[in-house]
Amino acid sequence: FELLISLPGHNAEITHRITAKGELFEKKVQGIRNAIDAGVAVLINHVMCSVNIEHLTEFVSWISSAFGQEISYLSLSFVAPSGHAKKMGKRVVPRYSDSASTVLEALELGRKLGLDIAMPEYCGIPTCIEPAFRNFAEPVPASGSIEIPADKVKFDGCAECDWSHRCSGVFKDYLLLYGVEEFKRLMSQNPKGEKQ
């Protein structure tokens, strides 16, 4: 058995700011401890957003001190600009390039602390923003490549990237929010949604 649980922060205050249900924090922590005690593999997903990203290294340190290597996996996901996050826009979705150094620091810290830590492809920062993220990528799919989902696009220049087969592209709604400035070096014309 495996337990996949989302944990938005390392305390009730941050949890409340994101979910308006800060009382769930202690319950989630107790649930993780109960699962570990029962021999269940625990996978924690932490969705990074404008509210909690400044506390990211604190979160990783807390995970290590609270659970250590008893958790099986820690995923640092970047909030997707969809649903409520899309409505809230920049109040919830930070800019990739503004967040990259913080995220990389947290990933490196997690690895140093002995955690099995990664950033998922679909909900991660594209590695053209920070190539060092490739060191923390999830295992490649059995097919060896990742399809471009309908809510993402790739640019003309993406075909030349040696990571293209591992990259699912950029959220269309992210580009509507922040524009294409971060990706201009990849563009020779307009974004393309078809597989490269």
mmCIF file of C-alpha atoms in Angstrom:
data_model
loop_
_atom_site.group_PDB
_atom_site.id
_atom_site.type_symbol
_atom_site.label_atom_id
_atom_site.label_comp_id
_atom_site.label_asym_id
_atom_site.label_seq_id
_atom_site.Cartn_x
_atom_site.Cartn_y
_atom_site.Cartn_z
ATOM 1 C CA PHE A 1 0.000 0.000 0.000
ATOM 2 C CA GLU A 2 0.998 3.611 -0.585
ATOM 3 C CA LEU A 3 -0.362 6.854 0.818
ATOM 4 C CA LEU A 4 -0.055 9.972 -1.329
ATOM 5 C CA ILE A 5 -0.824 13.050 0.739
ATOM 6 C CA SER A 6 -0.699 16.737 -0.136
ATOM 7 C CA LEU A 7 0.943 18.946 2.477
ATOM 8 C CA PRO A 8 0.883 22.677 1.635
ATOM 9 C CA GLY A 9 3.005 23.871 4.549
ATOM 10 C CA HIS A 10 4.971 22.950 7.634
ATOM 11 C CA ASN A 11 2.562 24.566 10.088
ATOM 12 C CA ALA A 12 -1.113 25.334 10.583
ATOM 13 C CA GLU A 13 -0.739 29.031 9.669
ATOM 14 C CA ILE A 14 0.585 28.410 6.151
ATOM 15 C CA THR A 15 -1.868 25.559 5.679
ATOM 16 C CA HIS A 16 -4.722 27.901 6.605
ATOM 17 C CA ARG A 17 -3.508 30.669 4.284
ATOM 18 C CA ILE A 18 -3.614 28.242 1.361
ATOM 19 C CA THR A 19 -6.595 26.025 2.158
ATOM 20 C CA ALA A 20 -8.568 28.025 4.779
ATOM 21 C CA LYS A 21 -8.453 24.791 6.789
ATOM 22 C CA GLY A 22 -5.480 25.159 9.100
ATOM 23 C CA GLU A 23 -6.988 22.631 11.509
ATOM 24 C CA LEU A 24 -6.210 19.922 8.967
ATOM 25 C CA PHE A 25 -2.471 20.350 9.436
ATOM 26 C CA GLU A 26 -2.194 18.364 12.664
ATOM 27 C CA LYS A 27 -4.577 15.730 11.304
ATOM 28 C CA LYS A 28 -2.465 15.300 8.177
ATOM 29 C CA VAL A 29 0.729 15.046 10.213
ATOM 30 C CA GLN A 30 -0.859 12.462 12.495
ATOM 31 C CA GLY A 31 -2.115 10.568 9.453
ATOM 32 C CA ILE A 32 1.418 10.454 8.037
ATOM 33 C CA ARG A 33 2.792 9.184 11.353
ATOM 34 C CA ASN A 34 0.033 6.559 11.586
ATOM 35 C CA ALA A 35 0.768 5.371 8.052
ATOM 36 C CA ILE A 36 4.506 5.133 8.736
ATOM 37 C CA ASP A 37 3.839 3.174 11.939
ATOM 38 C CA ALA A 38 1.593 0.810 9.966
ATOM 39 C CA GLY A 39 4.343 0.169 7.431
ATOM 40 C CA VAL A 40 2.603 2.081 4.631
ATOM 41 C CA ALA A 41 4.837 3.863 2.097
ATOM 42 C CA VAL A 42 4.150 7.602 2.358
ATOM 43 C CA LEU A 43 4.561 9.931 -0.611
ATOM 44 C CA ILE A 44 4.211 13.635 0.180
ATOM 45 C CA ASN A 45 3.293 16.164 -2.495
ATOM 46 C CA HIS A 46 4.034 19.807 -1.715
ATOM 47 C CA VAL A 47 2.459 22.271 -4.157
ATOM 48 C CA MET A 48 4.594 25.415 -4.334
ATOM 49 C CA CYS A 49 2.721 28.693 -4.776
ATOM 50 C CA SER A 50 3.150 32.402 -4.057
ATOM 51 C CA VAL A 51 1.998 31.874 -0.475
ATOM 52 C CA ASN A 52 4.420 29.155 0.601
ATOM 53 C CA ILE A 53 7.418 29.308 -1.737
ATOM 54 C CA GLU A 54 9.368 31.685 0.502
ATOM 55 C CA HIS A 55 9.208 28.967 3.182
ATOM 56 C CA LEU A 56 10.307 26.141 0.883
ATOM 57 C CA THR A 57 13.658 25.337 2.482
ATOM 58 C CA GLU A 58 12.013 25.527 5.911
ATOM 59 C CA PHE A 59 9.418 23.032 4.691
ATOM 60 C CA VAL A 60 12.051 20.596 3.421
ATOM 61 C CA SER A 61 14.033 20.904 6.667
ATOM 62 C CA TRP A 62 10.865 20.303 8.672
ATOM 63 C CA ILE A 63 9.977 17.213 6.616
ATOM 64 C CA SER A 64 13.440 15.838 7.321
ATOM 65 C CA SER A 65 13.279 16.513 11.059
ATOM 66 C CA ALA A 66 9.649 15.375 11.437
ATOM 67 C CA PHE A 67 9.801 12.192 9.349
ATOM 68 C CA GLY A 68 13.317 11.780 7.999
ATOM 69 C CA GLN A 69 13.808 8.912 5.598
ATOM 70 C CA GLU A 70 10.677 7.233 6.921
ATOM 71 C CA ILE A 71 8.774 8.898 4.090
ATOM 72 C CA SER A 72 9.242 7.208 0.741
ATOM 73 C CA TYR A 73 9.165 10.244 -1.517
ATOM 74 C CA LEU A 74 8.831 14.036 -1.462
ATOM 75 C CA SER A 75 7.528 15.749 -4.588
ATOM 76 C CA LEU A 76 7.867 19.516 -5.003
ATOM 77 C CA SER A 77 5.157 20.444 -7.502
ATOM 78 C CA PHE A 78 4.736 23.929 -8.937
ATOM 79 C CA VAL A 79 1.153 25.187 -8.854
ATOM 80 C CA ALA A 80 -0.578 24.771 -12.204
ATOM 81 C CA PRO A 81 -2.455 27.868 -13.477
ATOM 82 C CA SER A 82 -5.830 26.139 -13.529
ATOM 83 C CA GLY A 83 -9.010 26.163 -11.480
ATOM 84 C CA HIS A 84 -8.827 28.443 -8.444
ATOM 85 C CA ALA A 85 -5.151 29.216 -9.095
ATOM 86 C CA LYS A 86 -6.017 30.500 -12.566
ATOM 87 C CA LYS A 87 -8.670 32.822 -11.112
ATOM 88 C CA MET A 88 -6.232 34.128 -8.483
ATOM 89 C CA GLY A 89 -3.479 34.635 -11.060
ATOM 90 C CA LYS A 90 -0.226 36.167 -9.814
ATOM 91 C CA ARG A 91 -1.474 36.134 -6.228
ATOM 92 C CA VAL A 92 -1.086 32.348 -6.326
ATOM 93 C CA VAL A 93 1.127 31.519 -9.340
ATOM 94 C CA PRO A 94 4.693 32.860 -9.031
ATOM 95 C CA ARG A 95 6.961 33.488 -12.009
ATOM 96 C CA TYR A 96 9.217 30.540 -12.870
ATOM 97 C CA SER A 97 12.405 32.580 -13.127
ATOM 98 C CA ASP A 98 11.733 34.324 -9.803
ATOM 99 C CA SER A 99 11.250 30.962 -8.079
ATOM 100 C CA ALA A 100 13.950 28.820 -9.683
ATOM 101 C CA SER A 101 16.831 29.527 -7.285
ATOM 102 C CA THR A 102 14.651 28.902 -4.219
ATOM 103 C CA VAL A 103 13.332 25.648 -5.645
ATOM 104 C CA LEU A 104 16.811 24.453 -6.601
ATOM 105 C CA GLU A 105 18.105 25.281 -3.118
ATOM 106 C CA ALA A 106 15.266 23.250 -1.564
ATOM 107 C CA LEU A 107 15.859 20.279 -3.868
ATOM 108 C CA GLU A 108 19.581 20.295 -3.105
ATOM 109 C CA LEU A 109 18.854 20.574 0.619
ATOM 110 C CA GLY A 110 16.459 17.645 0.479
ATOM 111 C CA ARG A 111 19.037 15.502 -1.301
ATOM 112 C CA LYS A 112 21.684 16.520 1.255
ATOM 113 C CA LEU A 113 19.324 15.522 4.080
ATOM 114 C CA GLY A 114 18.862 12.102 2.515
ATOM 115 C CA LEU A 115 15.326 12.553 1.221
ATOM 116 C CA ASP A 116 14.115 10.965 -1.998
ATOM 117 C CA ILE A 117 13.053 14.297 -3.491
ATOM 118 C CA ALA A 118 12.083 15.318 -7.008
ATOM 119 C CA MET A 119 10.150 17.848 -9.060
ATOM 120 C CA PRO A 120 7.545 16.274 -11.380
ATOM 121 C CA GLU A 121 7.626 17.047 -15.092
ATOM 122 C CA TYR A 122 3.992 17.971 -15.626
ATOM 123 C CA CYS A 123 3.781 20.299 -12.604
ATOM 124 C CA GLY A 124 7.358 21.497 -12.438
ATOM 125 C CA ILE A 125 9.396 24.442 -13.662
ATOM 126 C CA PRO A 126 10.653 23.751 -17.213
ATOM 127 C CA THR A 127 14.340 22.887 -17.195
ATOM 128 C CA CYS A 128 15.130 25.538 -19.801
ATOM 129 C CA ILE A 129 14.609 27.990 -16.909
ATOM 130 C CA GLU A 130 17.155 26.101 -14.767
ATOM 131 C CA PRO A 131 18.970 23.111 -16.322
ATOM 132 C CA ALA A 132 20.068 21.883 -12.864
ATOM 133 C CA PHE A 133 16.473 20.764 -12.293
ATOM 134 C CA ARG A 134 17.286 17.806 -14.550
ATOM 135 C CA ASN A 135 19.243 16.320 -11.638
ATOM 136 C CA PHE A 136 15.963 16.107 -9.713
ATOM 137 C CA ALA A 137 13.684 14.817 -12.463
ATOM 138 C CA GLU A 138 11.336 11.911 -11.983
ATOM 139 C CA PRO A 139 12.320 8.651 -13.728
ATOM 140 C CA VAL A 140 11.735 8.695 -17.487
ATOM 141 C CA PRO A 141 8.542 6.926 -18.630
ATOM 142 C CA ALA A 142 8.858 3.461 -20.151
ATOM 143 C CA SER A 143 8.191 4.994 -23.583
ATOM 144 C CA GLY A 144 11.236 7.230 -23.159
ATOM 145 C CA SER A 145 9.267 10.363 -24.017
ATOM 146 C CA ILE A 146 6.516 12.563 -22.629
ATOM 147 C CA GLU A 147 3.505 13.709 -24.632
ATOM 148 C CA ILE A 148 2.485 17.366 -24.777
ATOM 149 C CA PRO A 149 -0.873 17.679 -22.989
ATOM 150 C CA ALA A 150 -3.652 19.869 -24.391
ATOM 151 C CA ASP A 151 -3.101 22.592 -21.773
ATOM 152 C CA LYS A 152 0.577 23.066 -22.671
ATOM 153 C CA VAL A 153 2.664 24.269 -25.626
ATOM 154 C CA LYS A 154 6.198 23.986 -26.896
ATOM 155 C CA PHE A 155 8.202 26.503 -28.909
ATOM 156 C CA ASP A 156 9.959 26.056 -32.225
ATOM 157 C CA GLY A 157 13.350 26.041 -30.488
ATOM 158 C CA CYS A 158 12.333 23.239 -28.120
ATOM 159 C CA ALA A 159 13.052 20.658 -30.835
ATOM 160 C CA GLU A 160 16.783 21.465 -30.539
ATOM 161 C CA CYS A 161 16.871 20.821 -26.779
ATOM 162 C CA ASP A 162 18.355 17.490 -25.668
ATOM 163 C CA TRP A 163 15.709 17.381 -22.903
ATOM 164 C CA SER A 164 12.776 17.803 -25.299
ATOM 165 C CA HIS A 165 11.711 14.153 -25.029
ATOM 166 C CA ARG A 166 11.432 14.605 -21.247
ATOM 167 C CA CYS A 167 9.650 17.983 -21.302
ATOM 168 C CA SER A 168 5.877 18.381 -21.477
ATOM 169 C CA GLY A 169 6.080 22.084 -22.385
ATOM 170 C CA VAL A 170 4.731 25.234 -20.732
ATOM 171 C CA PHE A 171 1.185 25.814 -19.520
ATOM 172 C CA LYS A 172 -0.718 27.985 -21.988
ATOM 173 C CA ASP A 173 -2.334 29.834 -19.104
ATOM 174 C CA TYR A 174 1.076 30.527 -17.576
ATOM 175 C CA LEU A 175 2.043 32.301 -20.804
ATOM 176 C CA LEU A 176 -1.196 34.280 -20.683
ATOM 177 C CA LEU A 177 -0.286 35.321 -17.152
ATOM 178 C CA TYR A 178 3.406 36.182 -17.605
ATOM 179 C CA GLY A 179 4.021 36.315 -21.348
ATOM 180 C CA VAL A 180 6.816 34.642 -23.266
ATOM 181 C CA GLU A 181 9.810 36.718 -22.126
ATOM 182 C CA GLU A 182 11.315 33.831 -20.140
ATOM 183 C CA PHE A 183 11.207 31.631 -23.250
ATOM 184 C CA LYS A 184 12.121 34.097 -26.019
ATOM 185 C CA ARG A 185 15.368 32.340 -26.818
ATOM 186 C CA LEU A 186 13.350 29.251 -27.728
ATOM 187 C CA MET A 187 11.063 31.096 -30.104
ATOM 188 C CA SER A 188 11.562 31.614 -33.785
ATOM 189 C CA GLN A 189 7.852 32.274 -34.370
ATOM 190 C CA ASN A 190 4.808 31.468 -32.238
ATOM 191 C CA PRO A 191 4.353 28.747 -29.609
ATOM 192 C CA LYS A 192 3.387 25.426 -31.123
ATOM 193 C CA GLY A 193 1.125 22.955 -29.376
ATOM 194 C CA GLU A 194 1.906 19.961 -31.550
ATOM 195 C CA LYS A 195 4.509 17.395 -30.636
ATOM 196 C CA GLN A 196 7.983 18.347 -31.846
#
